[in-house]
Amino acid sequence: MTSQVRGAQLARLLGHWHALPGRRRSPDYAALAAAVRGLLADGRLPLGVRLPAERELAEALRISRTTVTAAYRQLRETGHLASRRGAGSWTMLPGTHRVASTGLWTPLDDQDMIDLGVAALAAPPQLVPAARAATEDLPRYLNGAGYHPTGIIELREAVARSYTDRGLPTSAEQIMVTSGTQHALDLVLRLALAPGGSVLVESPTYPNALAAFAARRARIATHGLAADGLGWDPDLLLGSIRQTRPKLAYLIPDFQNPTGHLMPADLREQTVAAAHAAGTDLVVDESFVDLPLDGTPMPPPVAAYDRHSRVISIGGMSKPFWGGLRIGWVRASAPQVQRLAAARVGVDMASPVLDQLVAVHLLADAPAIVAARRAQLAAQRDALLDALDARLPDWRVTVPPGGVTLWAELDGPISSALARAAEDVGVRLAPGPRFGLDGTLERFLRLPFTLPAAELVEAVSRLAAVRYDLDRSARRQWREATVIA
Ligand SMILES: Cc1ncc(COP(=O)(O)O)c(C=O)c1O
């Protein structure tokens, strides 16, 4: 979207704004303002764009200009719009909001909000002891300048060991430490994708990866995943690599975000072979690889099938440990790591030494920490599934064998409307279209099971109430006009 949204475009985005839940008691201008806030909240309407003039929007929506004037006034009062006489009105968010990992904006001060927009756990209890131990180690580094573009050697060694333990012999020279997996992706794209280059991604996929591709102005093609079964369709996936020969393919084979699918070994092998034949680099995001649940056996890493340095693996500490650490990494060939380090000098130079030392201590304790995380996630997932089964039995869910999210198929194309309505009852959602490119996926909703079970159950109960309201407000649209005679 450009920096200005025209009346007809906004009208299309607003859809059936006048028939949304919560409408029964509110006047038109308040419903319109609420619908605009909803679009901002789920990222469909970006921040900093100029809204159409009042008259233009009134015409596009076929409502009176007074209604639009009052809606804009309310949006200004709630901090969602900034206006300057003669210059127009821009979208914004109130000062007390922050960006969640999904790109959604969430208020900091809303204690009662159950945030299902973020798929990440709170920190484990071992974090504070690890941080204390790291400060004891710090003096060893204080005599140097502290810039380590590929990371401190002890962390690179620890990460390399974890790959070797997974059956993929890896040396420290093949590891570059980054400030999170997202940073790893951004650096890899700088190296491997010229602006405007072609990328193949799964659909649905991780929204912030799409944002990274958009930043490179990539031409994006999608491979659609099935909600159930295997997820990937081997013929279609291999066929589109062979036919479209993208410069790069981005895959999340281990408990894919958002669907939770796990790619089987044979498809991993075939994908690497097809990528090699097509001249495609594979970027494999292993964010969730440590989180198989129910003892699910793990297939070999995708890079285990790579003999031509076609596969770049990225991963990090955020999902098994804590997102606030901001520690991730790239596993590639040693020359690629050197090129990444050279690119990084123009970006952020290096990651903080102290944080890397914390990561070293956490990795030393990984078996105990990760085992506890898996048990916690399995219990929370089951509580969520039970609640959905009891309160929203028409939604179809496949039990994810790992990771932190499930991908629910709803009983209609209602994901965005549901997310807007849920906000009013204190549940923040990431609706299906956030995980795709073109506003589709309205029949789907990602539900993370990273919050405590009681909060998940409460969230489902609020969603069930809102779902019921959606039906009732939808029915109102079809009411026959009454004749007065
Ligand atoms: C698939 C995937 N990649 C990358 C990230 C970002 O991870 P990090 O916090 O390590 O930057 C996430 C976080 O949700 C993710 O789900």
Coordinates of C-alpha atoms and ligand atoms in Angstrom, one line a residue:
M1 CA 0.0 0.0 0.0
T2 CA 1.2 3.5 -0.7
S3 CA 1.4 6.4 1.7
Q4 CA -2.1 7.4 0.8
V5 CA -5.2 5.3 0.8
R6 CA -8.1 6.3 -1.5
G7 CA -11.7 6.3 -0.6
A8 CA -12.6 3.3 -2.7
Q9 CA -9.6 1.3 -1.3
L10 CA -10.5 2.0 2.3
A11 CA -14.1 1.2 1.6
R12 CA -13.0 -2.2 0.3
L13 CA -10.8 -2.8 3.3
L14 CA -13.7 -1.8 5.6
G15 CA -16.0 -4.4 4.0
H16 CA -19.2 -4.9 6.1
W17 CA -18.1 -2.5 8.8
H18 CA -21.7 -1.5 9.5
A19 CA -22.6 -5.1 10.3
L20 CA -19.8 -5.9 12.7
P21 CA -20.5 -7.3 16.2
G22 CA -20.9 -4.6 18.9
R23 CA -22.9 -2.7 16.4
R24 CA -26.3 -3.1 18.1
R25 CA -26.0 -0.2 20.4
S26 CA -23.4 2.0 18.8
P27 CA -24.1 4.8 16.3
D28 CA -22.7 4.7 12.7
Y29 CA -19.7 7.0 13.4
A30 CA -18.6 4.8 16.3
A31 CA -18.9 1.6 14.3
L32 CA -16.9 3.2 11.5
A33 CA -14.2 4.3 13.9
A34 CA -14.1 0.9 15.5
A35 CA -13.7 -0.8 12.1
V36 CA -10.7 1.5 11.2
R37 CA -9.1 0.7 14.6
G38 CA -9.6 -3.0 13.8
L39 CA -7.8 -2.6 10.4
L40 CA -5.0 -0.9 12.2
A41 CA -4.8 -3.6 14.9
D42 CA -4.5 -6.5 12.5
G43 CA -2.1 -4.7 10.2
R44 CA -4.3 -4.5 7.2
L45 CA -4.1 -0.7 7.3
P46 CA -0.5 0.5 7.8
L47 CA 0.6 3.3 10.2
G48 CA 1.5 6.6 8.7
V49 CA -0.8 6.4 5.7
R50 CA -3.0 9.4 4.7
L51 CA -6.7 8.6 4.9
P52 CA -9.1 9.9 2.3
A53 CA -10.7 13.3 2.7
E54 CA -14.0 13.1 4.6
R55 CA -16.1 13.9 1.6
E56 CA -14.3 11.2 -0.5
L57 CA -14.8 8.5 2.1
A58 CA -18.4 9.5 2.6
E59 CA -19.0 9.1 -1.1
A60 CA -17.2 5.7 -1.3
L61 CA -19.2 4.4 1.7
R62 CA -22.5 6.1 0.6
I63 CA -22.9 7.6 4.0
S64 CA -23.2 11.2 5.2
R65 CA -20.1 13.3 5.5
T66 CA -21.2 14.1 9.1
T67 CA -20.8 10.5 10.0
V68 CA -17.2 10.4 8.6
T69 CA -16.4 13.7 10.3
A70 CA -17.6 12.3 13.7
A71 CA -15.7 9.0 13.1
Y72 CA -12.4 10.8 12.3
R73 CA -13.0 13.0 15.4
Q74 CA -13.3 9.9 17.5
L75 CA -10.2 8.4 16.0
R76 CA -8.3 11.6 16.8
E77 CA -9.5 11.5 20.4
T78 CA -8.4 7.8 20.8
G79 CA -5.0 8.6 19.3
H80 CA -5.5 6.7 16.1
L81 CA -5.4 9.6 13.7
A82 CA -3.3 12.8 13.5
S83 CA -4.7 15.6 11.4
R84 CA -3.4 19.0 10.2
R85 CA -5.7 21.5 8.8
G86 CA -5.3 21.6 5.0
A87 CA -2.9 18.7 4.9
G88 CA -5.0 15.7 5.8
S89 CA -5.2 12.9 8.4
W90 CA -2.7 10.1 9.0
T91 CA -3.1 6.8 10.8
M92 CA -1.2 6.3 14.0
L93 CA -1.5 4.4 17.3
P94 CA -1.8 5.7 20.8
G95 CA 1.5 6.2 22.6
T96 CA 1.0 3.2 25.0
H97 CA 1.2 0.6 22.2
R98 CA 4.0 -1.7 21.3
V99 CA 4.6 -4.0 18.3
A100 CA 4.2 -7.7 19.0
S101 CA 6.3 -10.3 17.3
T102 CA 3.6 -10.9 14.7
G103 CA 3.7 -7.2 13.7
L104 CA 0.5 -6.6 15.6
W105 CA 0.3 -3.6 17.8
T106 CA -0.7 -4.2 21.4
P107 CA -1.3 -1.8 24.3
L108 CA 1.2 -2.0 27.2
D109 CA -1.3 -1.0 29.8
D110 CA -4.0 -3.5 29.2
Q111 CA -3.6 -6.1 32.0
D112 CA -6.8 -7.9 31.1
M113 CA -6.0 -8.5 27.5
I114 CA -5.1 -12.1 26.7
D115 CA -2.6 -11.8 23.9
L116 CA -2.8 -14.6 21.4
G117 CA -1.1 -12.5 18.8
V118 CA 2.3 -13.5 20.1
A119 CA 3.6 -17.1 19.8
A120 CA 6.4 -17.1 22.4
L121 CA 6.9 -18.3 26.0
A122 CA 7.8 -16.3 29.0
A123 CA 11.4 -16.7 30.2
P124 CA 12.4 -20.0 32.0
P125 CA 13.5 -19.8 35.7
Q126 CA 17.0 -20.6 34.7
L127 CA 17.4 -17.3 32.9
V128 CA 18.4 -15.2 35.9
P129 CA 21.0 -17.7 37.2
A130 CA 22.4 -17.8 33.6
A131 CA 22.6 -14.0 33.5
R132 CA 24.4 -13.9 36.9
A133 CA 26.9 -16.5 35.7
A134 CA 27.4 -14.6 32.5
T135 CA 28.5 -11.4 34.4
E136 CA 31.1 -13.5 36.2
D137 CA 32.5 -14.6 32.8
L138 CA 32.5 -11.1 31.3
P139 CA 35.9 -10.0 32.6
R140 CA 37.5 -12.5 30.3
Y141 CA 36.3 -10.3 27.4
L142 CA 36.9 -6.9 28.8
N143 CA 40.5 -6.6 27.6
G144 CA 39.4 -6.7 23.9
A145 CA 37.3 -4.3 21.9
G146 CA 34.2 -6.5 22.2
Y147 CA 33.4 -6.6 18.5
H148 CA 32.9 -10.2 17.3
P149 CA 31.0 -10.0 13.9
T150 CA 30.6 -13.8 13.8
G151 CA 29.9 -14.2 17.5
I152 CA 32.1 -15.1 20.5
I153 CA 33.8 -18.4 19.9
E154 CA 32.4 -20.3 22.9
L155 CA 28.8 -19.6 21.7
R156 CA 29.7 -20.6 18.1
E157 CA 31.2 -23.8 19.4
A158 CA 28.1 -24.6 21.5
V159 CA 25.8 -24.0 18.6
A160 CA 28.0 -26.1 16.2
R161 CA 27.9 -28.9 18.8
S162 CA 24.1 -28.8 18.8
Y163 CA 24.0 -29.3 15.0
T164 CA 26.6 -32.1 15.3
D165 CA 24.5 -33.8 18.0
R166 CA 21.5 -33.6 15.6
G167 CA 23.6 -35.7 13.1
L168 CA 24.9 -32.8 11.0
P169 CA 28.7 -32.4 11.6
T170 CA 29.4 -28.7 12.0
S171 CA 32.4 -26.6 13.0
A172 CA 32.4 -23.3 14.7
E173 CA 33.6 -21.6 11.5
Q174 CA 30.2 -22.5 10.0
I175 CA 28.3 -20.6 12.6
M176 CA 27.6 -16.9 12.8
V177 CA 25.8 -15.6 15.9
T178 CA 23.1 -13.0 15.1
S179 CA 20.7 -10.9 17.2
G180 CA 17.7 -13.3 16.7
T181 CA 16.5 -15.5 13.9
Q182 CA 14.8 -12.5 12.2
H183 CA 18.2 -10.7 12.0
A184 CA 19.7 -13.9 10.6
L185 CA 17.1 -13.9 7.8
D186 CA 17.7 -10.3 7.0
L187 CA 21.4 -10.8 6.8
V188 CA 21.1 -13.9 4.6
L189 CA 18.7 -12.0 2.3
R190 CA 21.2 -9.2 1.9
L191 CA 23.8 -11.8 0.8
A192 CA 21.6 -14.1 -1.3
L193 CA 18.9 -12.0 -2.8
A194 CA 19.3 -9.0 -5.0
P195 CA 16.5 -6.4 -4.8
G196 CA 13.6 -7.7 -6.9
G197 CA 14.8 -11.3 -6.8
S198 CA 12.3 -14.2 -6.8
V199 CA 11.4 -16.1 -3.6
L200 CA 9.2 -19.1 -3.0
V201 CA 7.5 -19.3 0.4
E202 CA 5.0 -21.5 2.1
S203 CA 1.5 -20.2 2.4
P204 CA 0.6 -19.6 5.2
T205 CA 4.0 -18.5 6.6
Y206 CA 5.6 -16.4 9.3
P207 CA 4.5 -12.8 8.7
N208 CA 7.8 -11.2 9.7
A209 CA 9.6 -13.3 7.1
L210 CA 7.2 -11.8 4.5
A211 CA 8.1 -8.4 5.8
A212 CA 11.8 -9.2 5.3
F213 CA 11.1 -10.3 1.7
A214 CA 9.1 -7.1 1.1
A215 CA 12.0 -5.0 2.3
R216 CA 14.1 -6.6 -0.4
R217 CA 11.3 -5.9 -2.9
A218 CA 11.3 -9.6 -3.6
R219 CA 8.9 -11.2 -6.1
I220 CA 7.1 -13.7 -4.0
A221 CA 5.5 -17.0 -5.2
T222 CA 3.7 -19.2 -2.7
H223 CA 3.4 -22.9 -2.1
G224 CA 0.0 -23.6 -0.4
L225 CA 0.1 -25.9 2.6
A226 CA -2.8 -28.1 3.4
A227 CA -4.3 -27.5 6.9
D228 CA -4.3 -31.2 7.6
G229 CA -2.3 -34.3 6.6
L230 CA 1.3 -33.7 5.4
G231 CA 0.9 -30.0 4.8
W232 CA 3.4 -29.8 1.9
D233 CA 2.2 -31.4 -1.4
P234 CA 5.5 -33.0 -2.6
D235 CA 4.6 -32.9 -6.3
L236 CA 3.5 -29.2 -6.2
L237 CA 6.5 -28.1 -4.1
L238 CA 9.1 -29.9 -6.2
G239 CA 7.3 -28.9 -9.4
S240 CA 7.2 -25.2 -8.5
I241 CA 10.9 -25.2 -7.6
R242 CA 11.7 -26.9 -10.9
Q243 CA 9.4 -24.7 -13.0
T244 CA 9.8 -21.3 -11.5
R245 CA 13.5 -21.7 -10.5
P246 CA 13.3 -19.1 -7.7
K247 CA 16.5 -17.5 -6.6
L248 CA 15.6 -18.5 -3.0
A249 CA 13.1 -20.7 -1.2
Y250 CA 12.2 -20.0 2.5
L251 CA 10.9 -23.1 4.4
I252 CA 10.0 -23.8 8.0
P253 CA 10.2 -27.6 8.0
D254 CA 10.2 -28.1 11.8
F255 CA 6.7 -27.5 13.2
Q256 CA 5.9 -24.8 10.7
N257 CA 4.7 -21.5 11.9
P258 CA 1.7 -21.3 11.8
T259 CA 0.5 -24.8 10.8
G260 CA 2.7 -26.9 13.1
H261 CA 3.6 -29.3 10.2
L262 CA 6.8 -31.4 10.3
M263 CA 8.4 -32.1 6.9
P264 CA 9.3 -35.8 6.5
A265 CA 12.8 -36.9 5.7
D266 CA 12.2 -38.0 2.1
L267 CA 10.7 -34.7 1.1
R268 CA 13.6 -32.9 2.7
E269 CA 16.0 -34.9 0.6
Q270 CA 14.0 -34.3 -2.6
T271 CA 13.6 -30.6 -1.9
V272 CA 17.4 -30.2 -1.6
A273 CA 17.9 -32.1 -4.8
A274 CA 15.3 -30.0 -6.7
A275 CA 16.8 -26.8 -5.3
H276 CA 20.2 -27.8 -6.5
A277 CA 19.0 -28.7 -10.0
A278 CA 17.1 -25.4 -10.2
G279 CA 19.9 -23.2 -8.9
T280 CA 17.8 -22.2 -5.9
D281 CA 19.2 -21.4 -2.5
L282 CA 17.2 -22.9 0.4
V283 CA 16.9 -20.9 3.6
V284 CA 15.7 -23.2 6.3
D285 CA 14.2 -21.6 9.4
E286 CA 14.7 -24.0 12.3
S287 CA 13.1 -21.8 15.0
F288 CA 11.0 -24.6 16.5
V289 CA 13.3 -27.6 15.9
D290 CA 13.9 -28.1 19.7
L291 CA 10.2 -28.4 20.4
P292 CA 8.8 -31.8 19.3
L293 CA 6.0 -32.8 21.6
D294 CA 4.8 -36.3 22.6
G295 CA 8.2 -37.8 21.8
T296 CA 7.8 -37.1 18.0
P297 CA 10.9 -38.4 16.3
M298 CA 12.8 -35.7 14.4
P299 CA 13.9 -36.3 10.8
P300 CA 17.5 -35.2 9.9
P301 CA 18.1 -31.5 9.4
V302 CA 17.5 -30.4 5.8
A303 CA 21.2 -29.4 5.5
A304 CA 22.1 -33.0 6.1
Y305 CA 21.1 -33.7 2.5
D306 CA 23.1 -30.8 1.1
R307 CA 26.4 -31.4 -0.7
H308 CA 26.6 -28.2 -2.6
S309 CA 26.3 -25.4 0.0
R310 CA 22.7 -24.8 -1.3
V311 CA 21.2 -24.8 2.2
I312 CA 21.5 -22.0 4.7
S313 CA 20.0 -22.9 8.1
I314 CA 18.8 -20.2 10.5
G315 CA 17.7 -20.6 14.1
G316 CA 17.8 -19.2 17.5
M317 CA 17.0 -19.1 21.2
S318 CA 13.7 -17.4 21.1
K319 CA 11.3 -20.3 21.1
P320 CA 12.9 -22.9 23.4
F321 CA 14.5 -20.3 25.7
W322 CA 13.4 -16.6 25.6
G323 CA 12.7 -14.1 22.8
G324 CA 14.1 -11.2 24.9
L325 CA 17.6 -12.7 24.7
R326 CA 17.7 -11.8 21.0
I327 CA 20.2 -14.5 20.1
G328 CA 20.0 -16.4 16.8
W329 CA 22.4 -17.8 14.3
V330 CA 23.2 -18.8 10.7
R331 CA 24.7 -22.2 9.8
A332 CA 26.3 -22.0 6.4
S333 CA 29.6 -22.9 4.7
A334 CA 32.7 -21.1 6.3
P335 CA 33.1 -18.8 3.2
Q336 CA 29.4 -17.9 3.4
V337 CA 29.8 -17.0 7.1
Q338 CA 32.7 -14.8 6.3
R339 CA 30.7 -13.0 3.6
L340 CA 27.8 -12.6 6.0
A341 CA 30.2 -11.1 8.6
A342 CA 31.4 -8.6 6.0
A343 CA 27.8 -7.6 5.2
R344 CA 27.0 -7.3 8.9
V345 CA 29.7 -4.7 9.5
G346 CA 27.4 -2.3 7.6
V347 CA 24.4 -3.2 9.7
D348 CA 25.1 -3.7 13.4
M349 CA 28.8 -4.8 13.6
A350 CA 28.2 -7.6 16.2
S351 CA 25.9 -9.0 18.9
P352 CA 26.3 -8.0 22.6
V353 CA 29.0 -10.1 24.3
L354 CA 27.1 -10.3 27.6
D355 CA 23.9 -11.6 26.0
Q356 CA 26.0 -14.2 24.1
L357 CA 27.5 -15.4 27.4
V358 CA 24.0 -15.7 28.9
A359 CA 23.2 -17.9 25.8
V360 CA 26.3 -20.1 26.5
H361 CA 25.1 -20.8 30.0
L362 CA 21.5 -21.6 28.9
L363 CA 22.8 -23.9 26.2
A364 CA 24.9 -25.8 28.7
D365 CA 21.6 -26.4 30.6
A366 CA 19.6 -27.0 27.4
P367 CA 18.5 -30.7 28.1
A368 CA 16.7 -29.8 31.4
I369 CA 15.3 -26.4 30.2
V370 CA 14.0 -27.8 26.9
A371 CA 12.5 -30.9 28.5
A372 CA 10.5 -28.7 30.8
R373 CA 9.4 -26.4 27.9
R374 CA 8.2 -29.4 25.9
A375 CA 6.1 -30.7 28.9
Q376 CA 4.7 -27.3 29.5
L377 CA 3.8 -26.8 25.8
A378 CA 2.2 -30.2 25.5
A379 CA 0.0 -29.6 28.6
Q380 CA -1.0 -26.1 27.3
R381 CA -1.7 -27.4 23.8
D382 CA -4.0 -30.1 25.2
A383 CA -5.8 -27.6 27.4
L384 CA -6.4 -25.5 24.3
L385 CA -7.6 -28.4 22.2
D386 CA -10.0 -29.5 24.9
A387 CA -11.4 -26.0 25.3
L388 CA -11.9 -25.7 21.5
D389 CA -13.5 -29.1 21.4
A390 CA -16.0 -28.1 24.1
R391 CA -16.7 -24.5 23.1
L392 CA -16.1 -24.3 19.4
P393 CA -16.7 -27.8 18.1
D394 CA -17.2 -26.6 14.5
W395 CA -13.6 -25.5 14.2
R396 CA -11.3 -28.1 12.7
V397 CA -7.9 -28.5 14.2
T398 CA -5.1 -30.9 13.5
V399 CA -3.1 -31.8 16.6
P400 CA 0.4 -30.3 16.0
P401 CA 3.2 -32.7 16.8
G402 CA 5.4 -29.9 18.0
G403 CA 6.1 -26.2 18.0
V404 CA 3.9 -23.6 19.7
T405 CA 0.9 -23.0 17.4
L406 CA -2.1 -24.6 16.0
W407 CA -3.9 -23.6 12.8
A408 CA -7.6 -23.7 13.2
E409 CA -9.9 -24.0 10.2
L410 CA -12.9 -21.9 11.2
D411 CA -16.6 -22.5 10.3
G412 CA -16.5 -19.6 7.8
P413 CA -14.4 -16.8 6.3
I414 CA -14.5 -14.8 9.5
S415 CA -11.0 -14.6 10.8
S416 CA -10.5 -10.8 10.6
A417 CA -14.1 -10.0 11.8
L418 CA -13.5 -12.4 14.7
A419 CA -10.2 -10.7 15.5
R420 CA -11.8 -7.3 15.6
A421 CA -14.7 -8.5 17.7
A422 CA -12.3 -10.4 20.1
E423 CA -10.4 -7.2 20.8
D424 CA -13.5 -5.8 22.4
V425 CA -13.7 -8.8 24.8
G426 CA -10.0 -8.7 25.7
V427 CA -8.5 -11.3 23.4
R428 CA -5.9 -10.3 20.8
L429 CA -5.7 -12.6 17.8
A430 CA -3.5 -12.8 14.7
P431 CA -6.1 -13.5 12.0
G432 CA -5.4 -15.8 9.1
P433 CA -4.7 -13.2 6.4
R434 CA -1.7 -12.0 8.4
F435 CA 0.0 -15.3 7.4
G436 CA -0.5 -14.9 3.7
L437 CA 0.1 -12.4 0.9
D438 CA -3.1 -11.3 -0.6
G439 CA -5.8 -11.0 2.1
T440 CA -6.8 -14.7 1.7
L441 CA -6.8 -17.3 4.6
E442 CA -9.9 -15.8 6.1
R443 CA -11.1 -19.3 7.1
F444 CA -8.1 -19.8 9.3
L445 CA -6.8 -18.6 12.7
R446 CA -3.4 -19.2 14.3
L447 CA -3.8 -20.0 18.0
P448 CA -0.5 -20.2 20.0
F449 CA -0.4 -22.3 23.2
T450 CA 2.4 -20.3 24.8
L451 CA 0.2 -18.8 27.6
P452 CA -0.8 -20.7 30.8
A453 CA -3.6 -23.2 30.4
A454 CA -6.1 -21.1 32.4
E455 CA -5.7 -18.1 30.2
L456 CA -6.1 -20.2 27.0
V457 CA -9.3 -21.7 28.4
E458 CA -10.6 -18.2 29.3
A459 CA -9.6 -16.9 25.8
V460 CA -11.5 -19.7 24.1
S461 CA -14.6 -19.0 26.2
R462 CA -14.5 -15.4 25.2
L463 CA -14.0 -16.3 21.6
A464 CA -17.0 -18.7 21.7
A465 CA -19.2 -15.8 23.0
V466 CA -17.9 -13.5 20.2
R467 CA -18.4 -16.2 17.6
Y468 CA -22.0 -16.4 18.6
D469 CA -22.4 -12.6 18.3
L470 CA -20.9 -12.7 14.8
D471 CA -23.7 -14.9 13.7
R472 CA -26.4 -12.8 15.2
S473 CA -25.0 -9.6 13.7
A474 CA -24.6 -11.3 10.3
R475 CA -28.3 -12.4 10.4
R476 CA -29.4 -8.8 10.9
Q477 CA -28.0 -8.1 7.4
W478 CA -30.5 -10.4 5.8
R479 CA -33.6 -9.1 7.6
E480 CA -36.5 -8.2 5.3
A481 CA -37.4 -4.6 5.0
T482 CA -40.5 -3.9 7.0
V483 CA -43.4 -2.3 5.2
I484 CA -45.2 0.5 6.9
A485 CA -48.6 1.0 5.5
Ligands
LIG1 C1 9.5 -19.1 11.9 C2 10.0 -18.0 12.7 N1 11.2 -17.4 12.3 C3 11.8 -16.4 13.0 C4 11.2 -15.9 14.1 C5 11.8 -14.8 14.9 O1 12.6 -15.3 15.8 P1 13.6 -14.4 16.7 O2 12.9 -13.9 17.9 O3 14.7 -15.3 17.0 O4 14.1 -13.2 15.8 C6 10.0 -16.5 14.6 C7 9.3 -15.9 15.8 O5 8.1 -16.1 16.0 C8 9.4 -17.5 13.8 O6 8.2 -18.1 14.2

